[in-house]
Short mmCIF file of C-alpha atoms and ligand atoms in Angstrom, two decimals:
data_model
loop_
_atom_site.label_atom_id
_atom_site.label_comp_id
_atom_site.label_asym_id
_atom_site.label_seq_id
_atom_site.Cartn_x
_atom_site.Cartn_y
_atom_site.Cartn_z
CA MET A 1 -14.75 -11.09 -2.13
CA ILE A 2 -10.33 -11.49 -2.96
CA LYS A 3 -8.14 -14.26 -2.10
CA VAL A 4 -5.34 -14.82 -2.77
CA GLU A 5 -2.89 -17.85 -0.88
CA ASN A 6 0.16 -18.34 -1.66
CA LEU A 7 0.90 -15.72 -3.99
CA VAL A 8 4.31 -16.04 -5.57
CA LYS A 9 6.35 -14.03 -8.43
CA ARG A 10 9.25 -14.26 -9.58
CA TYR A 11 11.84 -12.80 -12.19
CA GLY A 12 14.57 -14.86 -12.43
CA ALA A 13 16.63 -15.57 -8.82
CA ASN A 14 14.99 -12.67 -8.09
CA TYR A 15 10.82 -12.42 -5.78
CA ALA A 16 9.17 -9.39 -6.26
CA LEU A 17 6.42 -11.46 -4.27
CA ASN A 18 7.16 -14.50 -1.35
CA ASP A 19 4.41 -16.09 -0.97
CA VAL A 20 1.84 -12.74 0.08
CA SER A 21 -1.38 -14.54 0.97
CA PHE A 22 -4.39 -11.85 2.08
CA GLU A 23 -8.68 -12.33 1.84
CA ILE A 24 -10.34 -8.97 1.10
CA GLY A 25 -14.45 -9.38 2.48
CA GLU A 26 -17.65 -7.38 0.45
CA GLY A 27 -16.57 -3.73 1.40
CA GLU A 28 -13.76 -3.53 2.59
CA VAL A 29 -12.44 -1.26 1.94
CA VAL A 30 -7.77 -1.47 1.60
CA GLY A 31 -4.64 -0.08 1.51
CA LEU A 32 -2.47 -1.33 0.12
CA LEU A 33 1.25 -0.01 1.33
CA GLY A 34 4.60 -0.58 0.90
CA PRO A 35 7.51 1.72 -0.32
CA ASN A 36 9.30 1.97 -3.89
CA GLY A 37 9.25 -1.90 -5.21
CA ALA A 38 8.14 -4.11 -2.48
CA GLY A 39 5.42 -5.34 -4.83
CA LYS A 40 1.90 -3.10 -4.68
CA SER A 41 2.30 -3.23 -8.61
CA THR A 42 3.17 -6.41 -8.72
CA THR A 43 -0.22 -7.79 -6.15
CA MET A 44 -2.72 -6.20 -8.61
CA ASN A 45 -1.27 -7.67 -12.13
CA ILE A 46 -1.39 -10.67 -10.91
CA LEU A 47 -5.11 -9.54 -9.86
CA THR A 48 -6.70 -7.18 -13.25
CA GLY A 49 -5.21 -10.51 -14.86
CA PHE A 50 -2.27 -8.71 -16.33
CA LEU A 51 0.33 -10.20 -15.10
CA ALA A 52 0.69 -14.41 -14.37
CA ALA A 53 1.65 -15.61 -11.41
CA THR A 54 4.72 -18.38 -10.66
CA SER A 55 2.68 -19.90 -8.37
CA GLY A 56 0.19 -19.50 -5.65
CA THR A 57 -3.74 -18.64 -6.77
CA ALA A 58 -6.09 -15.85 -6.57
CA THR A 59 -10.15 -15.28 -6.95
CA ILE A 60 -11.95 -12.70 -7.31
CA GLY A 61 -15.68 -13.89 -5.95
CA GLY A 62 -15.23 -17.25 -5.90
CA VAL A 63 -13.25 -17.12 -9.11
CA ASP A 64 -9.45 -17.96 -10.28
CA ILE A 65 -8.84 -15.40 -11.86
CA ARG A 66 -6.64 -17.95 -14.13
CA GLU A 67 -9.30 -20.92 -14.79
CA ASP A 68 -11.79 -18.05 -16.08
CA PRO A 69 -10.09 -14.71 -16.12
CA ILE A 70 -12.46 -12.90 -18.61
CA ALA A 71 -15.48 -13.63 -15.49
CA ALA A 72 -12.65 -12.66 -13.18
CA LYS A 73 -12.27 -9.53 -15.12
CA ARG A 74 -15.30 -8.75 -15.35
CA MET A 75 -15.45 -8.26 -11.39
CA ILE A 76 -12.94 -5.57 -11.63
CA GLY A 77 -12.40 -2.00 -12.10
CA TYR A 78 -9.10 -0.97 -12.76
CA LEU A 79 -6.90 2.58 -13.09
CA PRO A 80 -3.75 2.38 -13.69
CA GLU A 81 -1.72 4.55 -11.77
CA GLN A 82 -1.39 6.31 -16.10
CA PRO A 83 -5.58 5.48 -16.93
CA PRO A 84 -5.25 5.94 -20.97
CA LEU A 85 -7.08 8.63 -22.57
CA TYR A 86 -7.72 9.44 -25.49
CA PRO A 87 -7.02 13.44 -25.62
CA ASP A 88 -9.46 13.69 -29.11
CA MET A 89 -12.33 11.98 -27.33
CA THR A 90 -15.35 13.83 -25.90
CA VAL A 91 -16.59 12.74 -21.80
CA GLU A 92 -18.70 11.22 -23.14
CA GLU A 93 -17.62 9.59 -26.13
CA TYR A 94 -14.66 8.02 -24.16
CA LEU A 95 -16.40 6.62 -21.82
CA ASN A 96 -18.42 5.51 -25.38
CA PHE A 97 -15.95 3.73 -26.27
CA VAL A 98 -15.01 2.27 -22.94
CA TYR A 99 -18.69 0.44 -22.69
CA GLU A 100 -18.44 -1.17 -25.90
CA LEU A 101 -14.64 -2.47 -25.49
CA LYS A 102 -15.79 -4.10 -22.30
CA GLY A 103 -18.35 -5.81 -23.59
CA CYS A 104 -20.92 -4.20 -21.39
CA THR A 105 -24.35 -5.53 -21.48
CA LEU A 106 -26.61 -2.89 -19.15
CA GLU A 107 -28.53 -0.12 -20.22
CA ARG A 108 -26.23 2.13 -22.64
CA GLY A 109 -27.47 5.72 -21.40
CA PRO A 110 -29.00 4.96 -17.23
CA HIS A 111 -25.54 3.09 -16.79
CA LEU A 112 -22.67 6.05 -18.37
CA ALA A 113 -24.64 8.60 -17.67
CA GLU A 114 -25.50 7.99 -13.41
CA ILE A 115 -21.52 7.52 -13.37
CA MET A 116 -21.29 10.52 -14.88
CA SER A 117 -22.89 11.96 -12.57
CA VAL A 118 -21.48 9.89 -9.05
CA VAL A 119 -18.16 11.33 -10.71
CA LYS A 120 -19.56 14.75 -11.03
CA LEU A 121 -18.46 14.80 -14.88
CA THR A 122 -22.40 15.92 -16.10
CA ASP A 123 -21.35 19.26 -17.55
CA VAL A 124 -18.38 18.59 -19.26
CA ARG A 125 -19.71 15.12 -21.16
CA GLY A 126 -19.25 16.60 -24.83
CA ARG A 127 -15.24 18.64 -23.86
CA LEU A 128 -12.22 17.00 -25.84
CA ILE A 129 -10.24 15.33 -22.85
CA ARG A 130 -7.28 16.91 -23.60
CA ASN A 131 -8.84 20.22 -22.20
CA LEU A 132 -9.90 19.26 -18.66
CA SER A 133 -7.28 20.04 -16.11
CA LYS A 134 -5.71 16.72 -14.30
CA GLY A 135 -8.10 15.80 -11.48
CA TYR A 136 -11.26 16.03 -13.93
CA LYS A 137 -8.72 13.37 -15.82
CA GLN A 138 -8.28 11.62 -13.67
CA ARG A 139 -12.44 11.28 -12.50
CA VAL A 140 -12.78 10.51 -15.99
CA GLY A 141 -9.99 7.36 -15.11
CA ILE A 142 -12.49 6.83 -12.37
CA ALA A 143 -15.89 6.06 -14.70
CA GLN A 144 -14.08 4.03 -16.84
CA ALA A 145 -12.68 1.15 -14.15
CA LEU A 146 -16.49 1.75 -12.95
CA ILE A 147 -18.19 0.83 -16.06
CA GLY A 148 -20.04 -3.02 -15.42
CA ASP A 149 -20.25 -1.86 -12.21
CA PRO A 150 -18.41 -3.90 -11.02
CA LYS A 151 -17.73 -5.02 -7.11
CA VAL A 152 -13.73 -4.42 -7.07
CA VAL A 153 -12.28 -1.20 -7.84
CA ILE A 154 -8.98 -1.28 -7.35
CA PHE A 155 -7.15 2.42 -7.69
CA ASP A 156 -3.69 3.04 -8.03
CA GLU A 157 -1.96 5.72 -7.08
CA PRO A 158 -5.03 7.91 -7.69
CA THR A 159 -3.60 11.04 -5.57
CA VAL A 160 -0.15 11.59 -6.99
CA GLY A 161 -0.27 14.82 -9.32
CA LEU A 162 -3.42 16.20 -7.81
CA ASP A 163 -3.35 19.26 -5.67
CA PRO A 164 -4.49 19.17 -2.02
CA LYS A 165 -7.61 20.73 -3.66
CA GLN A 166 -8.89 17.92 -5.95
CA ILE A 167 -7.03 15.36 -3.69
CA LEU A 168 -9.51 15.81 -1.67
CA GLU A 169 -12.31 15.10 -3.79
CA VAL A 170 -10.80 12.16 -5.08
CA ARG A 171 -10.64 10.59 -1.75
CA ASN A 172 -13.89 11.99 -0.99
CA LEU A 173 -15.19 9.95 -4.70
CA ILE A 174 -13.41 7.09 -3.48
CA ARG A 175 -14.62 7.01 0.38
CA ALA A 176 -17.71 6.98 -1.88
CA LEU A 177 -17.61 4.75 -4.05
CA SER A 178 -16.54 2.15 -0.54
CA LYS A 179 -20.46 2.20 -0.07
CA ASN A 180 -20.95 0.01 -3.02
CA HIS A 181 -17.66 -1.55 -3.96
CA THR A 182 -14.71 -3.11 -2.45
CA VAL A 183 -12.20 -0.74 -2.47
CA ILE A 184 -8.04 -1.24 -3.05
CA LEU A 185 -6.44 1.57 -2.60
CA SER A 186 -2.28 1.81 -2.64
CA THR A 187 -0.18 4.28 -1.54
CA HIS A 188 3.18 5.04 -0.46
CA ILE A 189 1.02 8.34 0.94
CA LEU A 190 -0.13 7.61 5.05
CA ALA A 191 -2.83 9.40 5.18
CA GLU A 192 -4.50 8.55 2.13
CA VAL A 193 -4.87 5.01 4.35
CA GLN A 194 -5.64 6.87 7.22
CA SER A 195 -8.77 8.55 5.46
CA VAL A 196 -9.39 6.72 3.61
CA CYS A 197 -8.94 2.69 4.80
CA GLN A 198 -10.29 0.57 6.90
CA ARG A 199 -7.24 -2.08 6.77
CA VAL A 200 -4.49 -1.29 5.13
CA LEU A 201 -1.44 -4.62 3.94
CA ILE A 202 1.63 -3.48 4.17
CA ILE A 203 4.12 -5.44 1.69
CA ASN A 204 7.34 -4.74 1.99
CA ARG A 205 10.19 -6.58 -0.78
CA GLY A 206 7.64 -8.63 -1.89
CA ARG A 207 6.49 -10.04 1.46
CA LEU A 208 3.51 -9.02 3.03
CA ILE A 209 4.54 -7.09 6.30
CA ALA A 210 1.25 -6.44 8.23
CA ASP A 211 -2.49 -6.84 8.18
CA LYS A 212 -4.69 -4.74 10.41
CA HIS A 213 -8.12 -2.18 10.65
CA THR A 214 -6.32 1.13 10.42
CA ASP A 215 -6.63 2.58 14.23
CA GLU A 216 -5.38 -0.93 15.54
CA LEU A 217 -1.88 -0.34 13.58
CA ALA A 218 -1.50 3.21 16.09
CA ARG A 219 -2.70 1.61 18.70
CA SER A 220 -0.79 -1.84 18.57
CA LEU A 221 2.68 -0.39 19.40
CA GLU A 222 1.43 3.36 21.52
CA ASP A 223 2.30 0.73 25.06
CA SER A 224 5.97 0.16 24.30
CA VAL A 225 7.98 3.42 23.68
CA ILE A 226 10.65 2.39 20.81
CA TYR A 227 13.99 3.81 20.51
CA ARG A 228 16.31 5.01 17.11
CA ALA A 229 19.80 4.78 19.35
CA LYS A 230 22.73 4.96 17.40
CA ILE A 231 26.06 2.27 18.52
CA ALA A 232 29.67 2.58 17.44
CA GLY A 233 30.69 -0.45 17.38
CA PRO A 234 31.21 -4.29 15.91
CA GLU A 235 27.01 -5.03 15.08
CA ARG A 236 27.10 -8.70 16.55
CA GLU A 237 28.93 -7.53 20.13
CA VAL A 238 26.91 -4.21 20.06
CA THR A 239 23.47 -6.37 19.02
CA ASN A 240 24.83 -9.94 21.84
CA ALA A 241 25.61 -6.91 25.05
CA LEU A 242 21.99 -5.20 23.73
CA ARG A 243 20.11 -8.18 24.15
CA ALA A 244 21.21 -9.55 27.75
CA MET A 245 20.74 -5.67 29.43
CA HIS A 246 18.13 -5.75 31.64
CA GLY A 247 14.55 -4.59 30.87
CA MET A 248 15.09 -4.22 26.78
CA LYS A 249 12.24 -6.16 24.68
CA SER A 250 13.95 -6.72 21.48
CA VAL A 251 16.86 -4.92 19.15
CA THR A 252 16.84 -4.52 16.20
CA ALA A 253 19.77 -3.60 14.45
CA THR A 254 18.98 -1.73 11.03
CA ALA A 255 20.72 -1.00 7.23
CA GLU A 256 20.87 1.93 8.63
CA LYS A 257 24.97 2.47 8.89
CA GLU A 258 27.92 5.72 9.20
CA ALA A 259 31.03 4.25 9.45
CA ASP A 260 31.26 1.95 12.27
CA ALA A 261 28.13 2.85 13.64
CA THR A 262 24.82 0.75 13.30
CA VAL A 263 21.17 1.99 13.84
CA TYR A 264 19.08 -0.23 16.18
CA LEU A 265 15.92 -0.09 17.05
CA LEU A 266 15.25 -0.77 20.80
CA GLU A 267 12.24 -1.76 22.58
CA GLY A 268 12.29 -1.24 26.06
CA ALA A 269 10.11 -4.37 29.28
CA ARG A 270 6.40 -2.72 29.27
CA GLY A 271 7.20 0.09 31.71
CA PHE A 272 10.64 0.40 31.81
CA ASP A 273 12.75 2.98 30.85
CA ILE A 274 15.54 2.43 29.44
CA ARG A 275 17.56 5.20 28.84
CA LYS A 276 20.01 5.16 32.11
CA PRO A 277 20.99 1.79 31.90
CA LEU A 278 21.22 1.67 28.24
CA PHE A 279 24.14 4.62 28.78
CA ARG A 280 25.78 2.76 31.61
CA LEU A 281 26.01 -0.83 29.96
CA LEU A 282 27.73 1.57 26.42
CA ALA A 283 29.82 3.53 28.33
CA GLY A 284 31.29 0.57 30.05
CA ALA A 285 31.29 -1.55 26.56
CA ASN A 286 33.30 1.55 25.47
CA TYR A 287 30.48 1.86 22.77
CA PRO A 288 29.82 4.75 22.39
CA LEU A 289 26.74 5.80 21.45
CA LEU A 290 25.99 8.59 18.77
CA GLU A 291 22.79 9.01 18.95
CA LEU A 292 19.46 8.71 20.92
CA ALA A 293 15.53 9.52 20.13
CA PRO A 294 11.97 7.89 21.11
CA THR A 295 10.44 7.10 16.65
CA GLY A 296 6.75 9.02 17.42
CA THR A 297 3.49 6.70 16.81
CA ASP A 298 2.65 8.05 13.60
CA LEU A 299 1.33 6.03 11.39
CA GLU A 300 4.40 7.22 9.54
CA SER A 301 6.88 5.81 12.58
CA ILE A 302 5.16 2.60 12.79
CA PHE A 303 5.66 2.38 9.23
CA ILE A 304 9.31 3.27 8.61
CA ARG A 305 9.75 0.26 12.13
CA LEU A 306 7.51 -2.01 10.59
CA VAL A 307 9.45 -2.39 7.26
CA GLU A 308 13.12 -1.61 8.96
CA ARG A 309 12.82 -4.79 11.02
CA SER A 310 11.62 -6.71 8.17
CA ASP A 311 14.68 -5.10 6.56
CA ALA A 312 16.36 -6.69 8.84
CA ALA A 313 15.09 -10.33 9.46
CA ASP A 314 15.97 -10.28 5.61
CA ALA A 315 19.41 -9.25 6.19
CA PRO A 316 22.54 -11.84 6.38
CA SER A 317 24.31 -10.07 8.92
CA VAL A 318 21.91 -10.54 11.83
CA ARG A 319 20.54 -13.38 11.60
CA LYS A 320 21.52 -15.79 13.96
P1 LIG B 1 6.43 -1.70 -7.20
O1 LIG B 1 4.29 -1.38 -7.24
O2 LIG B 1 5.28 -1.40 -4.37
O3 LIG B 1 6.78 -0.09 -6.60
P2 LIG B 1 6.56 -3.34 -8.24
O4 LIG B 1 5.81 -4.67 -7.90
O5 LIG B 1 7.01 -2.30 -9.38
O6 LIG B 1 6.58 -2.31 -6.90
O7 LIG B 1 7.76 -4.38 -7.88
C1 LIG B 1 8.30 -5.79 -7.57
C2 LIG B 1 9.85 -5.67 -7.92
O8 LIG B 1 9.99 -6.32 -8.35
C3 LIG B 1 10.68 -4.80 -7.77
O9 LIG B 1 12.23 -5.09 -6.80
C4 LIG B 1 10.57 -4.68 -9.81
O10 LIG B 1 12.18 -4.37 -9.50
C5 LIG B 1 9.96 -6.39 -9.64
N1 LIG B 1 9.86 -6.45 -11.00
C6 LIG B 1 8.88 -5.55 -11.00
N2 LIG B 1 8.60 -6.13 -13.19
C7 LIG B 1 9.88 -6.86 -13.14
C8 LIG B 1 10.33 -6.93 -15.17
N3 LIG B 1 9.25 -6.76 -15.69
N4 LIG B 1 10.64 -7.67 -14.33
C9 LIG B 1 12.36 -7.77 -13.11
N5 LIG B 1 12.19 -7.55 -11.97
C10 LIG B 1 11.28 -6.83 -11.95
#
C-alpha cells in the first residue's frame, strides 16, 4: 500500500531523513516511533505530499506522490498534531466544509452520517467546535481525516494533551479503524505502539534503525542480558579491553559521559555471566567501575538501547 525507497530529505548539510526505505501492506497498523527530531514529521509530510523529498521515492497504492500528487493524496487521510479546526463552525458545518474542500464525490448525507457514527460525534453534530472538550475536538480531527474514505490514515501524536480516559477512547477508535484502513501512527509513546500497532518502525537521526513486529522486537532481545556499565578511563582503551574479554559479545560506548567516565552497553555471550570477569578485568587494568546494572527487556528499554546503539554508531569517536 505504501512504498518508500531511499528517501532523503536534506536541509543544507543536515539530513532530516537519510536513506529511509520501508513498505507497509494493506490493512497493516504501523507505529512510527522515535525521539524528538528523529524525522517522523518529515516522513509524514513527504507521504502526505506537504513536503518534497531531496531524493528517493514514495508511492501510495502504486501512485508516485511526485508524479500524481492529487491521486496519491486522495488515498490518504491525515490527522496532524494540531488539526486545523474552525471553532466558530458546528461539527456538521465543519465536516461539510472539509467535504467540499476535498472535492469528495461520495454521497454526502450517508457518508458524513457514517463517519459521525464511527467516531461518535452524532450527538454533538450541532455544537460549536469551540465548546467541545479536547477529546471531542480530537474526534472531529479524526472525522475530517476519514472524509473521502481514504485507504490510508496517518495519525500524528493523536493522544497528546488528552486525559487518560480520552486516550483510551482515541486508541480504541484507531484500533477500530484499522479493520478497514492501513494506519500509520506517529508517536513517542511506547505504550501506544504496544497497544495499537502490529509493527513498529523506529527512526533515529533520520535513519530507520528497526523495522519489526511489535512482539518480535521484545522477543529479539529477551535472551541476552545487556548491562549498562559506567567505567572511568580513556574510552578507546577501555573499549578495546572490554572487547577482548572472554565471553563478551558486544561493547557499545554510548554518548552518556561523566568527567572521565563513559557509559557502555555490554552484552555477554548467551548464558555467560559477565559480571565477575568484568570486575576482575577492570580492577586489574585500573579502570574503576562506577555503576553496573542490567537493562530491562521491556519495550522502553529496548527502544533506548536501539537508539543508543545507533547514536554510538554515528559518533566519530568510536568509529574504527
Ligand atoms: P520529529 O517529527 O521526529 O520530531 P522532524 O521530522 O520534525 O522530527 O525533524 C527531523 C530533523 O529535521 C530535525 O533535526 C529538525 O531540526 C530538522 N528540520 C525539520 N524541518 C526543518 C527545516 N524546515 N529546516 C531545517 N531543518 C529542519
